[in-house]
Coordinates of C-alpha atoms in Angstrom, one line a residue:
M16 CA 15.6 -16.7 28.6
E17 CA 12.8 -14.2 28.9
R18 CA 9.4 -15.6 28.4
V19 CA 7.2 -13.7 25.9
R20 CA 3.5 -13.3 25.6
D21 CA 1.5 -15.0 22.8
V22 CA 0.8 -12.4 20.1
T23 CA -2.3 -14.3 18.9
E24 CA -3.9 -13.4 22.3
L25 CA -3.1 -9.7 21.9
P26 CA -6.3 -7.8 20.9
K27 CA -5.7 -5.8 17.7
A28 CA -7.4 -4.3 14.7
H29 CA -6.6 -5.3 11.1
L30 CA -6.8 -2.4 8.7
H31 CA -5.0 -3.7 5.6
L32 CA -6.5 -6.9 4.1
H33 CA -7.5 -7.2 0.5
F34 CA -10.6 -9.2 -0.4
T35 CA -9.3 -12.0 -2.7
G36 CA -5.9 -11.9 -1.1
S37 CA -7.5 -12.9 2.2
M38 CA -8.5 -16.4 0.8
R39 CA -7.2 -19.6 2.3
P40 CA -5.0 -21.5 -0.2
A41 CA -7.1 -24.6 0.1
T42 CA -10.3 -22.6 -0.5
L43 CA -8.8 -21.2 -3.7
L44 CA -7.9 -24.6 -5.0
E45 CA -11.4 -26.0 -4.1
L46 CA -13.1 -23.1 -5.9
A47 CA -11.0 -23.5 -8.9
D48 CA -12.0 -27.1 -9.1
K49 CA -15.6 -26.3 -8.5
H50 CA -15.8 -23.7 -11.3
G51 CA -13.4 -25.5 -13.7
V52 CA -10.8 -22.7 -13.6
R53 CA -7.3 -23.5 -14.6
L54 CA -5.0 -21.5 -12.4
P55 CA -1.5 -20.5 -13.4
D56 CA 1.1 -23.2 -12.6
A57 CA 3.1 -20.8 -10.5
L58 CA 0.1 -20.5 -8.2
T59 CA -1.1 -24.1 -8.0
D60 CA 2.4 -25.5 -7.6
A61 CA 3.2 -23.1 -4.8
L62 CA -0.1 -23.5 -2.9
S63 CA -0.3 -27.2 -3.4
G64 CA 3.3 -27.4 -2.0
G65 CA 2.3 -25.3 1.1
H66 CA 4.4 -22.2 0.2
S67 CA 3.9 -18.9 -1.4
P68 CA 4.6 -18.1 -5.1
K69 CA 7.9 -16.3 -5.9
L70 CA 7.0 -12.7 -6.3
R71 CA 8.9 -9.5 -7.0
A72 CA 7.1 -6.4 -8.2
T73 CA 9.6 -3.6 -8.1
D74 CA 9.5 -3.5 -11.9
E75 CA 6.4 -3.3 -14.1
R76 CA 6.9 -6.9 -15.4
G77 CA 7.1 -8.2 -11.9
W78 CA 4.0 -6.3 -10.9
F79 CA 2.2 -7.7 -14.0
R80 CA 3.0 -11.2 -12.8
F81 CA 1.8 -10.5 -9.3
Q82 CA -1.5 -9.0 -10.7
R83 CA -1.9 -12.0 -13.0
L84 CA -1.9 -14.4 -10.1
Y85 CA -4.3 -12.1 -8.1
D86 CA -6.7 -11.8 -11.1
A87 CA -6.6 -15.6 -11.6
A88 CA -7.6 -16.1 -7.9
R89 CA -10.3 -13.6 -8.1
S90 CA -11.8 -15.3 -11.2
C91 CA -12.7 -18.2 -8.9
L92 CA -15.2 -16.1 -6.9
R93 CA -18.3 -16.5 -9.0
E94 CA -21.3 -17.1 -6.7
P95 CA -22.7 -15.5 -3.6
E96 CA -21.8 -18.6 -1.6
D97 CA -18.2 -18.2 -2.7
I98 CA -18.2 -14.6 -1.3
Q99 CA -19.8 -15.8 1.9
R100 CA -17.2 -18.5 2.4
L101 CA -14.3 -16.1 1.8
V102 CA -15.6 -13.5 4.3
R103 CA -16.4 -16.1 6.9
E104 CA -13.0 -17.7 6.6
A105 CA -11.2 -14.3 6.6
A106 CA -13.0 -13.6 9.9
E107 CA -12.1 -17.0 11.4
E108 CA -8.4 -16.4 10.5
D109 CA -8.5 -13.0 12.1
L110 CA -10.1 -14.2 15.3
R111 CA -7.4 -16.9 15.5
D112 CA -4.8 -14.1 15.3
G113 CA -6.4 -12.0 18.0
S114 CA -8.1 -9.5 15.8
G115 CA -11.2 -7.9 17.3
W116 CA -11.9 -5.6 14.3
L117 CA -11.3 -6.1 10.6
E118 CA -11.7 -3.6 7.7
I119 CA -11.5 -5.7 4.5
Q120 CA -10.7 -3.8 1.3
V121 CA -12.5 -4.5 -2.0
D122 CA -13.1 -3.1 -5.4
P123 CA -16.6 -4.3 -6.2
T124 CA -16.2 -3.6 -9.9
S125 CA -13.8 -6.5 -10.1
Y126 CA -16.6 -8.9 -9.0
A127 CA -19.5 -7.2 -10.7
P128 CA -19.4 -9.2 -14.0
R129 CA -20.0 -12.5 -12.3
L130 CA -22.3 -11.3 -9.6
G131 CA -24.9 -9.4 -11.6
G132 CA -23.5 -5.9 -11.7
L133 CA -21.8 -3.4 -9.4
I134 CA -24.6 -2.8 -6.9
P135 CA -25.5 -6.5 -6.5
A136 CA -21.8 -7.3 -6.1
L137 CA -21.4 -4.8 -3.3
E138 CA -24.7 -5.9 -1.6
I139 CA -23.6 -9.5 -1.7
I140 CA -20.3 -8.6 -0.1
L141 CA -22.0 -6.5 2.6
D142 CA -24.6 -9.2 3.3
A143 CA -21.8 -11.7 3.7
V144 CA -20.1 -9.3 6.2
D145 CA -23.3 -8.8 8.1
T146 CA -23.9 -12.6 8.4
T147 CA -20.3 -13.2 9.4
V148 CA -20.4 -10.5 12.1
R149 CA -23.5 -12.1 13.6
E150 CA -22.1 -15.6 13.4
T151 CA -18.5 -15.0 14.6
G152 CA -18.8 -11.9 16.8
L153 CA -15.8 -10.2 15.0
G154 CA -16.3 -6.5 14.4
M155 CA -16.0 -6.2 10.6
R156 CA -16.6 -3.4 8.0
V157 CA -15.7 -2.8 4.4
L158 CA -13.3 -0.3 2.8
V159 CA -14.2 0.3 -0.9
A160 CA -11.1 0.9 -3.0
A161 CA -10.8 2.3 -6.5
N162 CA -8.3 1.0 -9.0
R163 CA -5.7 3.6 -10.0
M164 CA -5.3 1.7 -13.3
K165 CA -8.8 2.7 -14.3
H166 CA -10.2 6.1 -15.3
P167 CA -10.8 8.6 -12.4
L168 CA -14.4 8.8 -13.5
D169 CA -14.8 5.2 -12.5
A170 CA -13.4 6.1 -9.1
R171 CA -16.1 8.8 -8.7
T172 CA -18.8 6.4 -9.5
L173 CA -17.4 4.0 -6.9
A174 CA -17.1 6.8 -4.3
R175 CA -20.7 7.7 -4.7
L176 CA -21.7 4.1 -4.3
A177 CA -19.5 3.7 -1.2
V178 CA -21.2 6.7 0.4
R179 CA -24.6 5.3 -0.5
Y180 CA -23.8 2.2 1.5
A181 CA -22.1 3.9 4.5
D182 CA -25.0 2.9 6.7
R183 CA -24.6 -0.7 5.5
G184 CA -21.0 -1.2 6.6
V185 CA -18.8 0.8 4.3
V186 CA -16.4 2.9 6.4
G187 CA -13.7 4.1 4.1
F188 CA -12.5 4.7 0.5
G189 CA -9.1 3.6 -0.8
L190 CA -7.0 3.6 -3.9
S191 CA -5.1 0.5 -4.8
N192 CA -3.0 -1.2 -7.5
D193 CA 0.4 -0.1 -8.9
E194 CA 1.1 3.4 -7.4
R195 CA 3.6 4.1 -10.2
R196 CA 0.6 4.4 -12.5
G197 CA -1.8 7.4 -12.3
M198 CA -1.3 10.5 -10.2
A199 CA -3.1 10.8 -6.8
R200 CA -4.5 14.2 -7.8
D201 CA -6.4 12.6 -10.7
F202 CA -8.5 10.9 -8.0
D203 CA -9.0 14.0 -5.8
R204 CA -12.7 14.5 -6.8
A205 CA -13.5 10.9 -5.9
F206 CA -11.9 11.2 -2.5
A207 CA -13.7 14.5 -1.9
I208 CA -17.0 12.7 -2.6
A209 CA -16.1 10.0 -0.1
R210 CA -14.9 12.3 2.6
D211 CA -18.0 14.5 2.2
G212 CA -20.0 11.4 2.8
G213 CA -18.3 10.7 6.0
L214 CA -15.9 8.0 4.8
L215 CA -12.2 7.6 5.8
S216 CA -9.6 8.4 3.2
A217 CA -7.2 5.5 3.0
P218 CA -5.2 5.4 -0.3
H219 CA -2.1 3.3 -1.0
G220 CA 1.2 5.1 -1.1
G221 CA 4.8 4.9 -0.2
E222 CA 5.4 1.3 -1.1
L223 CA 6.6 0.8 -4.7
T224 CA 7.4 4.5 -5.0
G225 CA 9.1 6.9 -2.6
P226 CA 8.1 9.5 0.0
A227 CA 6.6 11.7 -2.7
S228 CA 3.6 9.3 -3.2
V229 CA 2.9 9.6 0.6
R230 CA 2.9 13.4 0.3
D231 CA 0.6 13.3 -2.7
C232 CA -1.9 11.2 -0.6
L233 CA -1.8 13.8 2.1
D234 CA -1.9 16.8 -0.1
D235 CA -4.3 15.7 -2.9
L236 CA -6.5 13.1 -1.2
A237 CA -6.5 14.4 2.5
A238 CA -5.6 10.9 3.7
D239 CA -6.6 9.8 7.2
R240 CA -4.5 6.7 6.8
I241 CA -1.9 5.5 4.3
G242 CA -1.9 2.0 2.9
H243 CA 1.7 0.9 3.4
G244 CA 3.6 4.3 3.7
V245 CA 6.9 2.6 4.6
R246 CA 8.9 4.8 2.2
A247 CA 8.1 7.8 4.3
A248 CA 11.0 6.6 6.5
E249 CA 13.3 8.1 3.8
D250 CA 12.2 11.6 4.6
P251 CA 12.5 12.9 8.2
R252 CA 10.3 15.9 7.5
L253 CA 7.5 13.7 6.2
L254 CA 7.9 11.4 9.2
K255 CA 7.3 14.4 11.4
R256 CA 4.3 15.5 9.4
L257 CA 2.8 12.0 9.8
A258 CA 3.5 11.9 13.5
D259 CA 2.2 15.4 14.1
R260 CA -1.0 14.7 12.3
Q261 CA -1.2 11.2 13.7
I262 CA -1.8 9.7 10.2
T263 CA -1.8 5.9 10.6
C264 CA 0.4 3.9 8.2
E265 CA -0.9 0.4 7.4
V266 CA 2.4 -1.4 7.3
C267 CA 2.6 -4.9 5.9
P268 CA 6.1 -6.3 6.5
A269 CA 5.8 -9.7 4.9
S270 CA 4.4 -8.3 1.7
N271 CA 7.1 -5.6 1.5
V272 CA 9.7 -8.4 1.4
A273 CA 7.7 -10.7 -0.9
L274 CA 7.3 -7.9 -3.4
G275 CA 10.9 -6.9 -3.2
V276 CA 10.4 -3.5 -1.7
Y277 CA 13.0 -4.6 0.9
E278 CA 15.3 -7.5 0.7
K279 CA 14.9 -8.9 4.2
P280 CA 12.4 -8.5 7.1
Q281 CA 14.9 -6.6 9.1
D282 CA 15.1 -4.0 6.3
V283 CA 11.5 -2.9 6.7
P284 CA 11.7 0.4 8.6
L285 CA 9.3 -0.5 11.3
R286 CA 11.6 0.9 14.1
T287 CA 12.2 4.1 12.2
L288 CA 8.5 4.8 11.8
F289 CA 7.6 3.7 15.3
D290 CA 10.4 5.7 17.0
A291 CA 9.4 8.8 15.0
G292 CA 5.9 8.6 16.5
V293 CA 4.1 7.6 13.3
P294 CA 1.0 5.5 14.3
L295 CA 1.2 2.0 12.7
A296 CA -1.3 -0.7 12.0
L297 CA 0.3 -3.9 11.0
G298 CA -1.5 -5.7 8.2
A299 CA -1.3 -9.0 6.2
D300 CA -2.2 -7.4 2.8
D301 CA -2.6 -10.5 0.7
P302 CA -1.9 -13.6 2.8
L303 CA -3.0 -15.9 0.0
L304 CA 0.1 -14.8 -2.0
F305 CA 2.4 -13.7 0.8
G306 CA 1.9 -16.7 3.1
S307 CA 1.5 -15.0 6.5
R308 CA -1.5 -13.5 8.3
L309 CA -1.9 -10.9 11.0
A310 CA -0.1 -12.3 14.0
A311 CA 2.9 -13.2 11.9
Q312 CA 3.4 -9.4 11.3
Y313 CA 3.7 -8.9 15.0
E314 CA 6.2 -11.7 15.2
I315 CA 8.3 -10.0 12.5
A316 CA 8.3 -6.9 14.7
R317 CA 9.4 -8.9 17.7
R318 CA 12.0 -11.2 16.0
Y319 CA 13.6 -8.8 13.5
H320 CA 13.1 -5.4 15.1
G321 CA 13.4 -6.1 18.7
F322 CA 10.0 -4.9 19.7
T323 CA 9.3 -5.7 23.4
D324 CA 5.9 -6.9 24.5
A325 CA 5.1 -3.4 25.7
E326 CA 5.9 -2.1 22.3
L327 CA 3.9 -4.7 20.6
A328 CA 1.0 -3.7 22.9
E329 CA 1.4 -0.1 21.7
L330 CA 1.3 -1.3 18.1
A331 CA -1.9 -3.0 18.8
R332 CA -3.3 0.2 20.5
Q333 CA -2.3 2.2 17.4
S334 CA -4.1 -0.2 15.1
V335 CA -7.3 0.2 17.2
R336 CA -7.1 4.0 17.4
G337 CA -6.6 4.2 13.6
S338 CA -9.6 2.1 12.9
A339 CA -13.2 3.1 12.1
A340 CA -14.5 1.0 15.0
P341 CA -17.2 2.5 17.2
E342 CA -15.9 4.0 20.4
D343 CA -17.3 1.2 22.6
I344 CA -15.5 -1.4 20.6
K345 CA -12.2 0.6 20.7
A346 CA -12.5 0.9 24.4
K347 CA -13.1 -2.9 24.8
L348 CA -10.1 -3.7 22.6
L349 CA -7.8 -1.2 24.3
S350 CA -8.8 -2.7 27.7
G351 CA -7.9 -6.1 26.3
V352 CA -4.5 -4.8 25.3
D353 CA -3.9 -3.5 28.8
A354 CA -4.9 -6.9 30.2
W355 CA -2.5 -8.7 27.8
I356 CA 0.5 -6.6 28.8
G357 CA -0.5 -6.8 32.4
A358 CA -0.6 -10.6 32.4
V359 CA 2.4 -12.6 33.6
P360 CA 4.0 -14.4 30.6
P361 CA 3.9 -18.2 30.7
G362 CA 6.6 -19.7 32.8
E363 CA 7.1 -16.6 35.0
D364 CA 4.4 -17.3 37.6

């Protein structure tokens, strides 16, 4: 049997990780106890038992249930030290999985009521990232994301704030939550503000809705990256457009299955996207709720889609190229990928 290389040792970038969703299950349970928060039974039963809650968000009721669990977890983040702990632990998990660069996605308005307001909330988050970078050595930045369930004017306010803090570690602007709600074009002004301020455009699209939502992100929001984007596989012309323009899709295989977008890991169109030349950046999305972190996404590509070590190395390169990392960090990570694929797998020497 052919020996394979350890994917946790493959240098890579992580471009799709949500803030609360990055939390360790044990941390959530401890914070809930600390603050006297009663979490939903569906969450505590699953996490206490060492497994993920049962989720399916392909209908609005299912999405509401998913969002309820996420909101309950977020309500446990109440003090600056909670934020610091989350960021530090997210970095530690990423380092364990071979990540050399992490762009963590957050809507600071969700944390503002408990952290003294919108600006203090973002500053607390950015301070936590600064401290974590110094202490762990992981390259880490923030992608500020608007909520498409809220008014587009709120997104403009958030875009201006994100630009204001571009020199403090904000590198991109996103659009999250249920993509079946709100049109991408409603948020075009917010994204124009972000792009004019030098931020990457990285909205969600092509997960719960079809290829049209990916096209809308390209046409209306001038996306540099697409959060998810897997449904583009249903449209060959769109695949070619993404490949020709080298628009990176942040694909999160485990969450696609957990949310019911695809029935089984082998149904996620990783191979279709990869073979079409669409750059991919595998991501964990919300490991708190989906149960698997970054390296596990590479294992899915290997186990269910037949990706060779050379192809996994190319996936890692694509994640690095699609990131907002400085050129020297990109070069270091890409060199590390070459070293990983150049090394002899265990048992073959």
